Short mmCIF file of C-alpha atoms and ligand atoms in Angstrom, two decimals:
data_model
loop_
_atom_site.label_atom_id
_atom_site.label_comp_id
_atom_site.label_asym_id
_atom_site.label_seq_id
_atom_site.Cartn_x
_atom_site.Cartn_y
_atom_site.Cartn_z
CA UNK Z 1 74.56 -107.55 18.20
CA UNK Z 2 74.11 -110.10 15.30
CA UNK Z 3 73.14 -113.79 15.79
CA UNK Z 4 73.20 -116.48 13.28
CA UNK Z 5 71.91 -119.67 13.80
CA UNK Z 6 73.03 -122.51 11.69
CA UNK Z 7 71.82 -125.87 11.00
CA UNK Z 8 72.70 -128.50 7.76
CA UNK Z 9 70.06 -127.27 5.60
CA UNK Z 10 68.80 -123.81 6.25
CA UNK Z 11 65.30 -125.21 5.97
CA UNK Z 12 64.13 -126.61 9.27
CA UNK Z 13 65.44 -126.18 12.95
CA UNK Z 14 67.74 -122.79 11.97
CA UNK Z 15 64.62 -120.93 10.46
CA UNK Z 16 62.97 -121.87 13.43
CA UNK Z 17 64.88 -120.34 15.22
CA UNK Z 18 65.65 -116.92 13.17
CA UNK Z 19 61.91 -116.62 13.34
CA UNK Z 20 61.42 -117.03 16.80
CA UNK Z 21 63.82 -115.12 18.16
CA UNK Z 22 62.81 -112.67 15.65
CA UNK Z 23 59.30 -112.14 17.07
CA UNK Z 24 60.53 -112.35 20.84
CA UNK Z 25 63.41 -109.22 19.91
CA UNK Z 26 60.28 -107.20 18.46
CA UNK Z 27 58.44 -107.78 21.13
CA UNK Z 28 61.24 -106.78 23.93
CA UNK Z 29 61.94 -103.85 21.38
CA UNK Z 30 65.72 -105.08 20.45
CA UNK Z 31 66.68 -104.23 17.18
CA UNK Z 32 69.63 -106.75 17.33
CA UNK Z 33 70.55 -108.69 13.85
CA UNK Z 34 69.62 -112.00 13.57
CA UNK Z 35 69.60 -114.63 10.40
CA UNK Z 36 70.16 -118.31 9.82
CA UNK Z 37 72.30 -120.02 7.42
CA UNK Z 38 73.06 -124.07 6.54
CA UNK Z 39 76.50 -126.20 6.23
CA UNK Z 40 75.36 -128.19 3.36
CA UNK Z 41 74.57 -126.77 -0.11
CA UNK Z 42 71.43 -129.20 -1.16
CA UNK Z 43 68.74 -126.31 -0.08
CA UNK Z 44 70.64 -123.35 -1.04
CA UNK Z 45 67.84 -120.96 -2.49
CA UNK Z 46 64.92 -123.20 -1.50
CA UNK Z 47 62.19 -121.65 0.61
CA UNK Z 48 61.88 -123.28 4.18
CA UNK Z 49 60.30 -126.70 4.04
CA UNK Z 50 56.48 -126.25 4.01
CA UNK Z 51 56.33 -127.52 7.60
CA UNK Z 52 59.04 -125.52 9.22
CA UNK Z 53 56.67 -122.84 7.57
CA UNK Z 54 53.32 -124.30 8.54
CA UNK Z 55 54.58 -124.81 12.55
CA UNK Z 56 55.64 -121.18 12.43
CA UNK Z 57 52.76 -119.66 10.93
CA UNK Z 58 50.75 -121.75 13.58
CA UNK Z 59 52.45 -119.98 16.08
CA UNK Z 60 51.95 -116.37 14.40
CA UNK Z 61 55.64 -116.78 12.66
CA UNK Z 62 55.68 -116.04 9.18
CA UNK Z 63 58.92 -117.25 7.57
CA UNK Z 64 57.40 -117.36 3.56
CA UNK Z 65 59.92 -114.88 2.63
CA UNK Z 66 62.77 -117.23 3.61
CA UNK Z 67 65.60 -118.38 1.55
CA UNK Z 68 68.16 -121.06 2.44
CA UNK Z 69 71.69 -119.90 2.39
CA UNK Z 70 75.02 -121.67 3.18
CA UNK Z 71 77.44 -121.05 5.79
CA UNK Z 72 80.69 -119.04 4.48
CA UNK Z 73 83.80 -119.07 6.28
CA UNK Z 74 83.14 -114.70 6.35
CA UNK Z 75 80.21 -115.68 8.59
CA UNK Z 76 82.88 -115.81 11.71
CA UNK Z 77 83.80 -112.56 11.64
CA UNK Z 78 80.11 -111.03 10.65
CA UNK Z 79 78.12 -112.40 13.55
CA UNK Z 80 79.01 -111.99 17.43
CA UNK Z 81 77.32 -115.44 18.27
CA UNK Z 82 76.79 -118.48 15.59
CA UNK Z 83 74.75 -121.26 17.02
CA UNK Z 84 75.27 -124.18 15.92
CA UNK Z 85 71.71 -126.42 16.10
CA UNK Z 86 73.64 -129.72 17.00
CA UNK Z 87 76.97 -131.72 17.19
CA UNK Z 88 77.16 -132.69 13.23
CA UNK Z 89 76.29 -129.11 12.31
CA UNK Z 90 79.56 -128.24 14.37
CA UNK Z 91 81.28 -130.99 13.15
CA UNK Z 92 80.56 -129.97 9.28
CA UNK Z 93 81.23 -126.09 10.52
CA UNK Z 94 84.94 -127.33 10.66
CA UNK Z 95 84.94 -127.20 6.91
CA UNK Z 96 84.53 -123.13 6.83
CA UNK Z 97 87.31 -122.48 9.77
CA UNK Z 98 90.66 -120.97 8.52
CA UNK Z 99 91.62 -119.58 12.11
CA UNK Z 100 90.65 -121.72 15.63
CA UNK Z 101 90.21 -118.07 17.17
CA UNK Z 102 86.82 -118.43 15.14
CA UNK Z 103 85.27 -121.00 17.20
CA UNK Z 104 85.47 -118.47 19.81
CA UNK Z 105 81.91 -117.28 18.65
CA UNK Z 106 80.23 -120.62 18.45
CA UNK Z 107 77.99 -122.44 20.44
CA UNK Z 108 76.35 -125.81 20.14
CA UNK Z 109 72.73 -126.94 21.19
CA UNK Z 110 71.42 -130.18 20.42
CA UNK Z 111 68.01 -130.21 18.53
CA UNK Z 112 67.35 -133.49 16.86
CA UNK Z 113 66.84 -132.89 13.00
CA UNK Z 114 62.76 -133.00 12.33
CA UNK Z 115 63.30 -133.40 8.88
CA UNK Z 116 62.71 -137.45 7.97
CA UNK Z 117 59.29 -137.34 10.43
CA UNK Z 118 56.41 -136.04 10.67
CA UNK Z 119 54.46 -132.78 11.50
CA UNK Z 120 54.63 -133.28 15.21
CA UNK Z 121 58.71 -133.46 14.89
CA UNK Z 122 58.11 -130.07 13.73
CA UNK Z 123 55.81 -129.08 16.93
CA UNK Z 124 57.96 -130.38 18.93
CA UNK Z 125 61.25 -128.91 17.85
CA UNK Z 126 59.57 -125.40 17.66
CA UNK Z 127 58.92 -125.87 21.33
CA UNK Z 128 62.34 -126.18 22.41
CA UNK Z 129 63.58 -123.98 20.22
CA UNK Z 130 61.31 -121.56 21.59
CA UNK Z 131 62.01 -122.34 25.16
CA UNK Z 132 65.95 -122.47 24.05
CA UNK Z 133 65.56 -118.81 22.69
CA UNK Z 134 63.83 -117.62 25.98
CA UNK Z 135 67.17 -118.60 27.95
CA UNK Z 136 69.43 -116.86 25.36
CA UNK Z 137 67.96 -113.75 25.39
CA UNK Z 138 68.35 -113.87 29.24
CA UNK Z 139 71.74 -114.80 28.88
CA UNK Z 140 72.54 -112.14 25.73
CA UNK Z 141 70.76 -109.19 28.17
CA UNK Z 142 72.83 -110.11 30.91
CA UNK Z 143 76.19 -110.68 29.15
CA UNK Z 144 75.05 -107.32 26.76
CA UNK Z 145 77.37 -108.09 24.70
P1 LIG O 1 67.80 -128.66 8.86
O1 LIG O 1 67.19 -130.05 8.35
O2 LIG O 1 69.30 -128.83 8.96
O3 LIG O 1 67.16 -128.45 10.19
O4 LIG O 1 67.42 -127.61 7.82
C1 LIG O 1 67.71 -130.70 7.22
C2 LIG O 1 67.12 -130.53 6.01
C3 LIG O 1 67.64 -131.16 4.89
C4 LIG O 1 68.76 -131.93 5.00
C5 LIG O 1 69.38 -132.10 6.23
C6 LIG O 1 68.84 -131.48 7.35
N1 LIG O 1 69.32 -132.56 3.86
O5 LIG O 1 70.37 -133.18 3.99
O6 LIG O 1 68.75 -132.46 2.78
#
Protein backbone atom coordinates (compact mmCIF):
# COMPACT_ATOMS: atom_id res chain seq x y z
CA UNK A 1 0.00 0.00 0.00
CA UNK A 2 1.46 3.52 -0.76
CA UNK A 3 -0.14 6.83 0.37
CA UNK A 4 0.74 10.23 -0.70
CA UNK A 5 -0.54 13.14 0.74
CA UNK A 6 -0.46 16.35 -1.12
CA UNK A 7 -0.87 19.85 -0.26
CA UNK A 8 0.33 23.36 -2.38
CA UNK A 9 3.64 23.54 -0.89
CA UNK A 10 5.07 20.37 0.48
CA UNK A 11 6.03 22.32 3.55
CA UNK A 12 3.18 22.49 6.02
CA UNK A 13 -0.15 20.44 6.36
CA UNK A 14 1.22 17.37 3.81
CA UNK A 15 4.44 16.80 5.99
CA UNK A 16 2.24 16.76 8.74
CA UNK A 17 0.69 14.35 7.73
CA UNK A 18 3.54 11.94 6.13
CA UNK A 19 4.96 12.23 9.59
CA UNK A 20 2.14 11.32 11.49
CA UNK A 21 0.92 8.65 9.85
CA UNK A 22 4.41 7.60 9.69
CA UNK A 23 4.81 7.14 13.46
CA UNK A 24 1.16 5.64 13.92
CA UNK A 25 2.16 2.70 10.87
CA UNK A 26 5.41 1.96 13.08
CA UNK A 27 3.68 1.75 15.87
CA UNK A 28 0.74 -0.72 14.49
CA UNK A 29 3.81 -2.49 12.75
CA UNK A 30 2.59 -1.64 8.94
CA UNK A 31 5.28 -1.29 6.69
CA UNK A 32 2.94 0.44 4.11
CA UNK A 33 4.62 3.41 1.85
CA UNK A 34 3.79 6.67 2.62
CA UNK A 35 5.27 10.30 1.35
CA UNK A 36 3.97 13.76 0.65
CA UNK A 37 4.38 15.89 -2.27
CA UNK A 38 3.08 19.77 -3.27
CA UNK A 39 1.10 21.25 -6.50
CA UNK A 40 3.05 24.36 -6.63
CA UNK A 41 6.80 24.58 -7.38
CA UNK A 42 7.83 27.72 -4.93
CA UNK A 43 9.20 25.12 -2.08
CA UNK A 44 10.52 22.51 -4.25
CA UNK A 45 13.81 21.39 -2.35
CA UNK A 46 13.16 23.51 0.76
CA UNK A 47 13.14 21.73 4.10
CA UNK A 48 9.63 21.85 5.89
CA UNK A 49 8.89 25.26 7.31
CA UNK A 50 10.58 25.50 10.77
CA UNK A 51 7.15 25.27 12.42
CA UNK A 52 5.64 22.36 10.61
CA UNK A 53 9.04 20.99 12.03
CA UNK A 54 8.90 22.49 15.50
CA UNK A 55 4.92 21.16 16.04
CA UNK A 56 6.16 17.74 14.98
CA UNK A 57 9.15 17.44 16.94
CA UNK A 58 6.85 18.63 19.90
CA UNK A 59 4.91 15.76 19.38
CA UNK A 60 8.01 13.24 19.08
CA UNK A 61 7.86 13.68 15.01
CA UNK A 62 11.00 14.37 13.51
CA UNK A 63 10.56 15.56 9.91
CA UNK A 64 14.39 17.49 9.62
CA UNK A 65 15.24 15.19 6.91
CA UNK A 66 12.34 16.45 4.76
CA UNK A 67 12.46 17.83 1.35
CA UNK A 68 9.60 19.48 -0.57
CA UNK A 69 8.79 17.87 -3.82
CA UNK A 70 6.10 18.60 -6.49
CA UNK A 71 3.31 16.61 -7.61
CA UNK A 72 3.99 14.76 -11.13
CA UNK A 73 1.32 13.57 -13.21
CA UNK A 74 3.38 9.69 -12.64
CA UNK A 75 2.24 10.19 -9.03
CA UNK A 76 -1.40 8.64 -10.15
CA UNK A 77 -0.30 5.57 -11.06
CA UNK A 78 2.58 5.19 -8.14
CA UNK A 79 0.38 5.62 -5.11
CA UNK A 80 -2.97 3.58 -4.30
CA UNK A 81 -4.48 6.65 -2.36
CA UNK A 82 -3.38 10.54 -2.96
CA UNK A 83 -4.95 12.83 -0.48
CA UNK A 84 -5.50 15.82 -1.36
CA UNK A 85 -5.24 18.37 1.98
CA UNK A 86 -8.12 20.68 0.65
CA UNK A 87 -10.40 21.86 -2.27
CA UNK A 88 -7.65 24.26 -4.08
CA UNK A 89 -5.03 21.53 -3.72
CA UNK A 90 -7.60 19.39 -5.85
CA UNK A 91 -8.43 22.07 -7.89
CA UNK A 92 -4.55 22.78 -8.86
CA UNK A 93 -4.16 18.68 -9.00
CA UNK A 94 -6.24 19.13 -12.30
CA UNK A 95 -3.11 20.48 -13.87
CA UNK A 96 -1.15 16.90 -13.59
CA UNK A 97 -4.35 14.69 -14.90
CA UNK A 98 -3.96 13.26 -18.48
CA UNK A 99 -6.68 10.44 -17.87
CA UNK A 100 -10.10 11.15 -15.49
CA UNK A 101 -9.63 7.31 -14.50
CA UNK A 102 -6.83 9.01 -12.27
CA UNK A 103 -9.02 10.77 -9.95
CA UNK A 104 -10.15 7.43 -9.08
CA UNK A 105 -7.33 7.40 -6.36
CA UNK A 106 -7.95 10.78 -4.86
CA UNK A 107 -9.50 12.02 -1.98
CA UNK A 108 -10.07 15.46 -0.55
CA UNK A 109 -10.02 16.67 3.19
CA UNK A 110 -10.27 20.12 4.10
CA UNK A 111 -7.43 21.46 6.41
CA UNK A 112 -7.20 25.20 6.36
CA UNK A 113 -3.59 26.25 5.20
CA UNK A 114 -1.52 27.29 8.63
CA UNK A 115 0.92 28.92 6.70
CA UNK A 116 0.16 33.04 6.92
CA UNK A 117 -0.49 32.54 11.05
CA UNK A 118 0.97 31.76 13.75
CA UNK A 119 2.43 28.80 15.82
CA UNK A 120 -0.89 27.77 17.23
CA UNK A 121 -2.27 27.37 13.38
CA UNK A 122 0.36 24.87 13.40
CA UNK A 123 -0.96 23.10 16.81
CA UNK A 124 -3.98 23.12 15.71
CA UNK A 125 -3.72 21.67 12.25
CA UNK A 126 -1.43 18.85 13.65
CA UNK A 127 -4.38 17.95 15.78
CA UNK A 128 -6.72 17.23 13.13
CA UNK A 129 -4.46 15.90 11.05
CA UNK A 130 -3.68 13.55 13.66
CA UNK A 131 -7.21 12.73 14.52
CA UNK A 132 -7.86 12.63 10.48
CA UNK A 133 -5.03 9.93 10.21
CA UNK A 134 -6.56 7.84 13.14
CA UNK A 135 -9.87 7.39 10.94
CA UNK A 136 -7.87 6.46 7.78
CA UNK A 137 -6.01 3.88 9.08
CA UNK A 138 -9.36 2.41 10.34
CA UNK A 139 -10.76 2.84 7.12
CA UNK A 140 -7.35 1.53 5.04
CA UNK A 141 -7.41 -1.80 7.63
CA UNK A 142 -10.84 -2.39 6.92
CA UNK A 143 -10.93 -1.74 3.14
CA UNK A 144 -7.10 -3.65 3.12
CA UNK A 145 -6.63 -2.53 0.16
P1 LIG B 1 1.24 23.89 2.54
O1 LIG B 1 1.30 25.45 2.91
O2 LIG B 1 0.51 23.76 1.23
O3 LIG B 1 0.49 23.28 3.67
O4 LIG B 1 2.69 23.41 2.44
C1 LIG B 1 1.74 26.40 1.96
C2 LIG B 1 3.04 26.82 2.00
C3 LIG B 1 3.49 27.74 1.07
C4 LIG B 1 2.64 28.20 0.10
C5 LIG B 1 1.32 27.77 0.06
C6 LIG B 1 0.88 26.86 1.01
N1 LIG B 1 3.09 29.13 -0.87
O5 LIG B 1 2.31 29.47 -1.76
O6 LIG B 1 4.24 29.56 -0.80
Amino acid sequence: MKILFTCLGNICRSPIAEGVLRKKMKAMGLTWQVASNGTNRYHKGDAADQRTIAVCHDHGVDIRSHIARRFKTTDFSEYDHIICMAEDVFIELQEFVTDKNQLQKVQIISFNDPWYGGQEGFDECYRAIATYCDTLLEELLANKN
